[in-house]
mmCIF file of C-alpha atoms and ligand atoms in Angstrom:
data_model
loop_
_atom_site.group_PDB
_atom_site.id
_atom_site.type_symbol
_atom_site.label_atom_id
_atom_site.label_comp_id
_atom_site.label_asym_id
_atom_site.label_seq_id
_atom_site.Cartn_x
_atom_site.Cartn_y
_atom_site.Cartn_z
ATOM 1 C CA MET A 29 -56.767 18.669 -167.107
ATOM 2 C CA ALA A 30 -60.544 18.154 -166.857
ATOM 3 C CA ILE A 31 -62.321 15.213 -168.402
ATOM 4 C CA SER A 32 -63.990 17.643 -170.850
ATOM 5 C CA ASP A 33 -60.518 18.532 -172.192
ATOM 6 C CA SER A 34 -59.348 14.909 -172.427
ATOM 7 C CA THR A 35 -59.706 12.446 -175.236
ATOM 8 C CA VAL A 36 -61.533 9.439 -173.822
ATOM 9 C CA ALA A 37 -61.674 6.015 -175.452
ATOM 10 C CA VAL A 38 -63.725 2.949 -174.595
ATOM 11 C CA ILE A 39 -62.156 -0.288 -175.781
ATOM 12 C CA GLY A 40 -64.537 -3.251 -175.874
ATOM 13 C CA THR A 41 -68.075 -3.247 -177.207
ATOM 14 C CA GLY A 42 -69.593 -5.927 -174.968
ATOM 15 C CA ASN A 43 -71.992 -5.479 -172.031
ATOM 16 C CA ILE A 44 -69.906 -2.966 -170.126
ATOM 17 C CA GLY A 45 -68.306 -1.179 -173.094
ATOM 18 C CA SER A 46 -71.645 -0.585 -174.799
ATOM 19 C CA GLY A 47 -73.380 0.288 -171.509
ATOM 20 C CA LEU A 48 -70.732 2.878 -170.661
ATOM 21 C CA ALA A 49 -70.871 4.220 -174.215
ATOM 22 C CA ALA A 50 -74.626 4.779 -173.930
ATOM 23 C CA ASN A 51 -74.284 6.482 -170.527
ATOM 24 C CA PHE A 52 -71.433 8.747 -171.663
ATOM 25 C CA ALA A 53 -73.367 9.798 -174.758
ATOM 26 C CA VAL A 54 -76.435 10.747 -172.702
ATOM 27 C CA GLY A 55 -74.117 12.775 -170.466
ATOM 28 C CA GLY A 56 -72.733 14.634 -173.491
ATOM 29 C CA GLN A 57 -69.265 13.094 -173.138
ATOM 30 C CA ASP A 58 -67.529 12.646 -176.493
ATOM 31 C CA PHE A 59 -65.334 9.557 -176.846
ATOM 32 C CA LEU A 60 -63.700 7.097 -179.205
ATOM 33 C CA LEU A 61 -65.134 3.582 -179.329
ATOM 34 C CA ALA A 62 -63.008 0.619 -180.381
ATOM 35 C CA GLY A 63 -63.567 -3.101 -180.515
ATOM 36 C CA ARG A 64 -62.042 -6.095 -182.187
ATOM 37 C CA ASP A 65 -65.082 -6.056 -184.443
ATOM 38 C CA GLN A 66 -64.959 -2.580 -185.974
ATOM 39 C CA GLU A 67 -68.353 -3.008 -187.628
ATOM 40 C CA ALA A 68 -69.946 -3.615 -184.203
ATOM 41 C CA ALA A 69 -68.230 -0.489 -182.880
ATOM 42 C CA ARG A 70 -69.492 1.526 -185.857
ATOM 43 C CA LYS A 71 -73.056 0.274 -185.318
ATOM 44 C CA ILE A 72 -73.048 1.208 -181.639
ATOM 45 C CA ALA A 73 -71.437 4.585 -182.321
ATOM 46 C CA SER A 74 -73.971 5.433 -185.000
ATOM 47 C CA GLY A 75 -76.785 5.320 -182.426
ATOM 48 C CA LEU A 76 -75.122 7.681 -179.959
ATOM 49 C CA GLY A 77 -76.027 11.097 -181.292
ATOM 50 C CA GLY A 78 -72.603 11.980 -182.649
ATOM 51 C CA HIS A 79 -70.840 11.594 -179.287
ATOM 52 C CA ALA A 80 -68.918 8.437 -180.265
ATOM 53 C CA GLU A 81 -66.376 7.973 -183.045
ATOM 54 C CA ALA A 82 -65.675 4.357 -183.981
ATOM 55 C CA VAL A 83 -61.948 3.755 -184.450
ATOM 56 C CA SER A 84 -59.533 0.827 -184.387
ATOM 57 C CA VAL A 85 -57.967 -0.236 -181.078
ATOM 58 C CA ASN A 86 -54.659 0.984 -182.451
ATOM 59 C CA GLU A 87 -56.072 4.457 -183.157
ATOM 60 C CA ALA A 88 -57.837 4.620 -179.776
ATOM 61 C CA ILE A 89 -54.543 3.932 -178.032
ATOM 62 C CA GLU A 90 -52.784 6.485 -180.204
ATOM 63 C CA ARG A 91 -55.260 9.313 -179.586
ATOM 64 C CA ALA A 92 -56.758 8.829 -176.126
ATOM 65 C CA ASP A 93 -55.570 10.328 -172.841
ATOM 66 C CA VAL A 94 -58.004 8.157 -170.871
ATOM 67 C CA LEU A 95 -58.628 4.565 -171.947
ATOM 68 C CA VAL A 96 -61.480 2.577 -170.435
ATOM 69 C CA ILE A 97 -60.576 -1.013 -171.261
ATOM 70 C CA ALA A 98 -63.828 -2.968 -170.958
ATOM 71 C CA VAL A 99 -62.559 -6.490 -171.611
ATOM 72 C CA TRP A 100 -61.983 -9.583 -169.470
ATOM 73 C CA LEU A 101 -58.847 -9.765 -167.328
ATOM 74 C CA PRO A 102 -56.848 -12.172 -169.582
ATOM 75 C CA ASP A 103 -57.621 -9.963 -172.619
ATOM 76 C CA PHE A 104 -56.591 -6.859 -170.649
ATOM 77 C CA GLU A 105 -53.273 -8.517 -169.796
ATOM 78 C CA GLN A 106 -52.826 -9.402 -173.448
ATOM 79 C CA LEU A 107 -53.533 -5.794 -174.534
ATOM 80 C CA ILE A 108 -50.898 -4.523 -172.094
ATOM 81 C CA ALA A 109 -48.405 -7.073 -173.458
ATOM 82 C CA GLN A 110 -49.240 -6.001 -177.019
ATOM 83 C CA TYR A 111 -49.233 -2.207 -176.614
ATOM 84 C CA GLY A 112 -46.711 -1.920 -173.750
ATOM 85 C CA GLU A 113 -44.857 1.396 -173.846
ATOM 86 C CA ARG A 114 -47.584 3.026 -175.947
ATOM 87 C CA LEU A 115 -49.702 3.075 -172.780
ATOM 88 C CA ALA A 116 -47.167 5.229 -170.925
ATOM 89 C CA GLY A 117 -48.596 8.681 -170.141
ATOM 90 C CA LYS A 118 -52.193 7.435 -170.327
ATOM 91 C CA VAL A 119 -54.831 7.009 -167.657
ATOM 92 C CA ILE A 120 -55.961 3.393 -167.876
ATOM 93 C CA VAL A 121 -59.365 2.570 -166.423
ATOM 94 C CA ASP A 122 -59.918 -0.990 -165.257
ATOM 95 C CA PRO A 123 -63.477 -2.308 -164.803
ATOM 96 C CA THR A 124 -62.461 -5.982 -164.612
ATOM 97 C CA ASN A 125 -63.758 -8.463 -162.140
ATOM 98 C CA PRO A 126 -61.218 -11.284 -161.917
ATOM 99 C CA VAL A 127 -63.801 -14.022 -162.349
ATOM 100 C CA GLY A 128 -64.756 -16.798 -164.712
ATOM 101 C CA PRO A 129 -67.532 -19.398 -164.806
ATOM 102 C CA ASP A 130 -67.331 -22.427 -162.519
ATOM 103 C CA SER A 131 -68.793 -25.859 -163.331
ATOM 104 C CA ASP A 132 -72.176 -24.879 -161.797
ATOM 105 C CA GLY A 133 -72.530 -21.818 -163.987
ATOM 106 C CA ASN A 134 -71.650 -19.437 -161.112
ATOM 107 C CA TYR A 135 -68.684 -17.083 -160.963
ATOM 108 C CA ARG A 136 -65.424 -18.033 -159.247
ATOM 109 C CA LYS A 137 -62.346 -15.931 -158.700
ATOM 110 C CA ILE A 138 -59.566 -16.751 -161.174
ATOM 111 C CA ILE A 139 -56.740 -15.129 -159.195
ATOM 112 C CA PRO A 140 -55.648 -15.858 -155.601
ATOM 113 C CA GLU A 141 -58.270 -14.930 -152.972
ATOM 114 C CA GLN A 142 -56.400 -11.946 -151.511
ATOM 115 C CA GLU A 143 -55.343 -10.436 -154.856
ATOM 116 C CA SER A 144 -57.151 -7.881 -157.022
ATOM 117 C CA SER A 145 -57.063 -7.462 -160.759
ATOM 118 C CA GLY A 146 -56.530 -3.717 -160.198
ATOM 119 C CA GLN A 147 -53.203 -4.324 -158.486
ATOM 120 C CA ILE A 148 -52.172 -7.057 -160.916
ATOM 121 C CA LEU A 149 -52.842 -4.843 -163.957
ATOM 122 C CA ALA A 150 -51.170 -1.804 -162.367
ATOM 123 C CA GLY A 151 -48.069 -3.955 -161.913
ATOM 124 C CA LEU A 152 -48.037 -4.886 -165.609
ATOM 125 C CA LEU A 153 -48.331 -1.342 -166.987
ATOM 126 C CA PRO A 154 -45.286 0.596 -168.156
ATOM 127 C CA THR A 155 -43.915 3.413 -165.999
ATOM 128 C CA GLY A 156 -45.970 6.573 -166.520
ATOM 129 C CA ALA A 157 -49.274 4.812 -167.154
ATOM 130 C CA ARG A 158 -51.684 5.480 -164.294
ATOM 131 C CA LEU A 159 -54.338 2.902 -163.526
ATOM 132 C CA VAL A 160 -57.702 3.746 -162.000
ATOM 133 C CA LYS A 161 -60.054 0.969 -160.918
ATOM 134 C CA ALA A 162 -63.642 1.924 -161.826
ATOM 135 C CA PHE A 163 -66.856 0.868 -163.554
ATOM 136 C CA GLY A 164 -66.731 -2.762 -162.402
ATOM 137 C CA THR A 165 -68.753 -2.425 -159.205
ATOM 138 C CA LEU A 166 -72.197 -2.567 -160.801
ATOM 139 C CA SER A 167 -73.638 -5.220 -163.100
ATOM 140 C CA ALA A 168 -74.272 -4.263 -166.713
ATOM 141 C CA PRO A 169 -78.078 -4.089 -166.184
ATOM 142 C CA THR A 170 -77.607 -1.832 -163.132
ATOM 143 C CA LEU A 171 -75.162 0.341 -165.054
ATOM 144 C CA SER A 172 -78.015 1.116 -167.438
ATOM 145 C CA ALA A 173 -80.937 1.133 -165.007
ATOM 146 C CA ALA A 174 -79.331 3.231 -162.249
ATOM 147 C CA ALA A 175 -77.713 5.921 -164.407
ATOM 148 C CA ARG A 176 -78.923 9.456 -163.631
ATOM 149 C CA GLN A 177 -81.015 8.126 -160.734
ATOM 150 C CA GLU A 178 -83.340 10.669 -159.083
ATOM 151 C CA PRO A 179 -83.528 12.305 -156.610
ATOM 152 C CA GLU A 180 -80.036 11.150 -155.546
ATOM 153 C CA ARG A 181 -77.537 9.618 -157.920
ATOM 154 C CA ALA A 182 -76.241 6.110 -157.324
ATOM 155 C CA VAL A 183 -72.560 5.781 -156.464
ATOM 156 C CA GLN A 184 -69.793 4.266 -158.493
ATOM 157 C CA PHE A 185 -66.738 3.590 -156.379
ATOM 158 C CA TYR A 186 -63.252 4.000 -157.761
ATOM 159 C CA ALA A 187 -59.713 3.405 -156.509
ATOM 160 C CA ALA A 188 -56.638 5.351 -157.582
ATOM 161 C CA ASP A 189 -53.099 5.955 -156.392
ATOM 162 C CA ASP A 190 -52.719 9.081 -158.514
ATOM 163 C CA ASP A 191 -54.966 12.013 -157.490
ATOM 164 C CA ALA A 192 -55.100 13.679 -160.909
ATOM 165 C CA ALA A 193 -55.942 10.410 -162.667
ATOM 166 C CA GLY A 194 -58.587 9.687 -160.038
ATOM 167 C CA ASP A 195 -60.130 13.153 -160.518
ATOM 168 C CA LEU A 196 -60.347 12.598 -164.280
ATOM 169 C CA VAL A 197 -62.145 9.316 -163.808
ATOM 170 C CA ALA A 198 -64.444 10.888 -161.215
ATOM 171 C CA GLY A 199 -65.433 13.332 -163.974
ATOM 172 C CA LEU A 200 -66.108 10.431 -166.298
ATOM 173 C CA ILE A 201 -68.249 8.699 -163.668
ATOM 174 C CA ARG A 202 -70.282 11.918 -163.345
ATOM 175 C CA ALA A 203 -70.638 12.182 -167.120
ATOM 176 C CA GLY A 204 -71.978 8.616 -167.081
ATOM 177 C CA GLY A 205 -74.718 9.591 -164.631
ATOM 178 C CA PHE A 206 -73.289 8.379 -161.314
ATOM 179 C CA GLU A 207 -71.796 9.907 -158.182
ATOM 180 C CA PRO A 208 -68.074 9.081 -157.801
ATOM 181 C CA VAL A 209 -66.742 7.975 -154.407
ATOM 182 C CA ARG A 210 -63.063 7.134 -154.004
ATOM 183 C CA VAL A 211 -62.501 4.097 -151.848
ATOM 184 C CA GLY A 212 -58.773 4.771 -151.534
ATOM 185 C CA GLY A 213 -55.647 3.699 -153.381
ATOM 186 C CA LEU A 214 -55.292 0.720 -155.685
ATOM 187 C CA ASP A 215 -54.646 -1.479 -152.647
ATOM 188 C CA GLN A 216 -58.376 -1.063 -151.984
ATOM 189 C CA SER A 217 -59.358 -2.407 -155.452
ATOM 190 C CA ILE A 218 -60.307 -5.760 -153.985
ATOM 191 C CA ARG A 219 -63.158 -4.115 -152.068
ATOM 192 C CA ILE A 220 -64.832 -2.912 -155.276
ATOM 193 C CA GLU A 221 -64.228 -6.031 -157.355
ATOM 194 C CA MET A 222 -66.701 -8.926 -157.384
ATOM 195 C CA PHE A 223 -66.917 -10.592 -153.929
ATOM 196 C CA GLY A 224 -65.576 -7.387 -152.335
ATOM 197 C CA ASP A 225 -67.600 -5.700 -149.581
ATOM 198 C CA LEU A 226 -68.391 -2.670 -151.772
ATOM 199 C CA HIS A 227 -69.368 -4.590 -154.911
ATOM 200 C CA GLU A 228 -73.026 -4.735 -155.859
ATOM 201 C CA TYR A 229 -72.843 -8.522 -155.632
ATOM 202 C CA GLY A 230 -70.571 -8.509 -152.576
ATOM 203 C CA ALA A 231 -71.700 -7.670 -149.062
ATOM 204 C CA LEU A 232 -73.167 -4.387 -150.313
ATOM 205 C CA GLY A 233 -75.878 -6.173 -152.288
ATOM 206 C CA ARG A 234 -77.297 -3.039 -153.973
ATOM 207 C CA THR A 235 -76.452 0.439 -155.196
ATOM 208 C CA VAL A 236 -75.885 3.160 -152.609
ATOM 209 C CA THR A 237 -76.128 6.926 -152.394
ATOM 210 C CA ARG A 238 -73.145 9.111 -151.467
ATOM 211 C CA THR A 239 -74.129 9.298 -147.781
ATOM 212 C CA GLU A 240 -74.483 5.514 -147.572
ATOM 213 C CA ALA A 241 -71.224 5.016 -149.475
ATOM 214 C CA LEU A 242 -69.242 7.268 -147.167
ATOM 215 C CA LYS A 243 -70.523 5.279 -144.176
ATOM 216 C CA ALA A 244 -69.579 1.991 -145.871
ATOM 217 C CA ILE A 245 -65.977 2.819 -146.799
HETATM 218 N N1 LIG B 316 -71.050 -7.909 -167.448
HETATM 219 C C1 LIG B 316 -71.098 -7.358 -166.258
HETATM 220 O O1 LIG B 316 -72.163 -7.298 -165.617
HETATM 221 C C2 LIG B 316 -69.850 -6.759 -165.650
HETATM 222 C C3 LIG B 316 -69.989 -5.977 -164.493
HETATM 223 C C4 LIG B 316 -68.859 -5.352 -163.969
HETATM 224 C C5 LIG B 316 -67.619 -5.554 -164.562
HETATM 225 N N2 LIG B 316 -67.517 -6.349 -165.668
HETATM 226 C C6 LIG B 316 -66.190 -6.541 -166.248
HETATM 227 O O2 LIG B 316 -66.140 -5.816 -167.461
HETATM 228 C C7 LIG B 316 -65.305 -6.513 -168.400
HETATM 229 C C8 LIG B 316 -66.121 -6.730 -169.674
HETATM 230 O O3 LIG B 316 -67.264 -7.507 -169.354
HETATM 231 P P1 LIG B 316 -68.441 -7.646 -170.396
HETATM 232 O O4 LIG B 316 -69.572 -8.281 -169.687
HETATM 233 O O5 LIG B 316 -68.627 -6.362 -171.102
HETATM 234 O O6 LIG B 316 -67.804 -8.723 -171.376
HETATM 235 P P2 LIG B 316 -68.241 -9.053 -172.887
HETATM 236 O O7 LIG B 316 -69.678 -8.677 -173.092
HETATM 237 O O8 LIG B 316 -67.793 -10.443 -173.131
HETATM 238 O O9 LIG B 316 -67.361 -8.039 -173.741
HETATM 239 C C9 LIG B 316 -65.972 -8.108 -173.769
HETATM 240 C C10 LIG B 316 -65.534 -7.309 -174.951
HETATM 241 O O10 LIG B 316 -64.102 -7.309 -174.972
HETATM 242 C C11 LIG B 316 -63.740 -7.330 -176.339
HETATM 243 N N3 LIG B 316 -62.323 -7.652 -176.489
HETATM 244 C C12 LIG B 316 -61.663 -8.745 -176.060
HETATM 245 N N4 LIG B 316 -60.364 -8.663 -176.420
HETATM 246 C C13 LIG B 316 -60.227 -7.491 -177.085
HETATM 247 C C14 LIG B 316 -59.141 -6.847 -177.722
HETATM 248 N N5 LIG B 316 -57.934 -7.387 -177.763
HETATM 249 N N6 LIG B 316 -59.351 -5.655 -178.321
HETATM 250 C C15 LIG B 316 -60.587 -5.101 -178.320
HETATM 251 N N7 LIG B 316 -61.664 -5.660 -177.742
HETATM 252 C C16 LIG B 316 -61.471 -6.843 -177.134
HETATM 253 C C17 LIG B 316 -64.675 -8.358 -176.905
HETATM 254 O O11 LIG B 316 -64.627 -8.307 -178.300
HETATM 255 P P3 LIG B 316 -65.260 -9.507 -179.188
HETATM 256 O O12 LIG B 316 -66.723 -9.192 -179.217
HETATM 257 O O13 LIG B 316 -64.583 -9.362 -180.484
HETATM 258 O O14 LIG B 316 -64.936 -10.787 -178.472
HETATM 259 C C18 LIG B 316 -65.984 -7.874 -176.302
HETATM 260 O O15 LIG B 316 -66.546 -6.807 -177.054
HETATM 261 C C19 LIG B 316 -64.877 -7.811 -167.721
HETATM 262 O O16 LIG B 316 -63.587 -7.657 -167.218
HETATM 263 C C20 LIG B 316 -65.871 -7.974 -166.586
HETATM 264 O O17 LIG B 316 -65.305 -8.619 -165.457
HETATM 265 C C21 LIG B 316 -68.606 -6.944 -166.223
#
């Protein structure tokens, strides 16, 4: 199945959810948009040229083949606990960085140093749900500013164990105006999460083109 034949949903209408929604709409990708605050979802959807349909989280989970869950890690875990088996058969896209604020106003990792939220979330999903780690490598401002970059598109890395699920998400990355580069399986998630060597705020320090990305991985 191609991404153009899939029903895509974005859950979460914050920085990343609304940024992805805007990029998908510009790329002509139709999708469902769901948030806890349905009025906020409706407002965002109404400005996206008919590409977004605001629905409840329940309806998004019912209808979508591919669910981009743009919420913080504890909320993601809670959604998995709540919807459980209803996520089986879906491609679940995880943009989370497992971080929270420290006492100095900086970010600190909220899971053990060597763990990734991609692997933790994959372990919580029901059998048959396929997780792809993507859309968490760039900051929200970069997600907007670097979309459809000319002359060469900026890369968004992703990690997937399942080839077909990875290909679908690669299509979604393209629709959002970026060049997809697979870093490997989910055991490589840590590299594209915050503090990882391929994260914009990790050792990479900036966006990269495909040629630069292939050298870096
Ligand atoms: N911000 C960045 O630059 C950035 C960059 C890369 C990755 N990320 C990752 O992306 C994720 C989202 O970050 P963000 O900056 O977009 O956060 P945010 O602006 O705080 O937005 C989080 C959104 O999640 C929604 N939410 C929470 N629980 C929900 C639930 N049960 N059902 C539906 N919606 C729910 C919130 O709804 P309410 O408004 O009702 O609370 C809010 O709209 C995080 O995991 C973060 O690590 C962020």
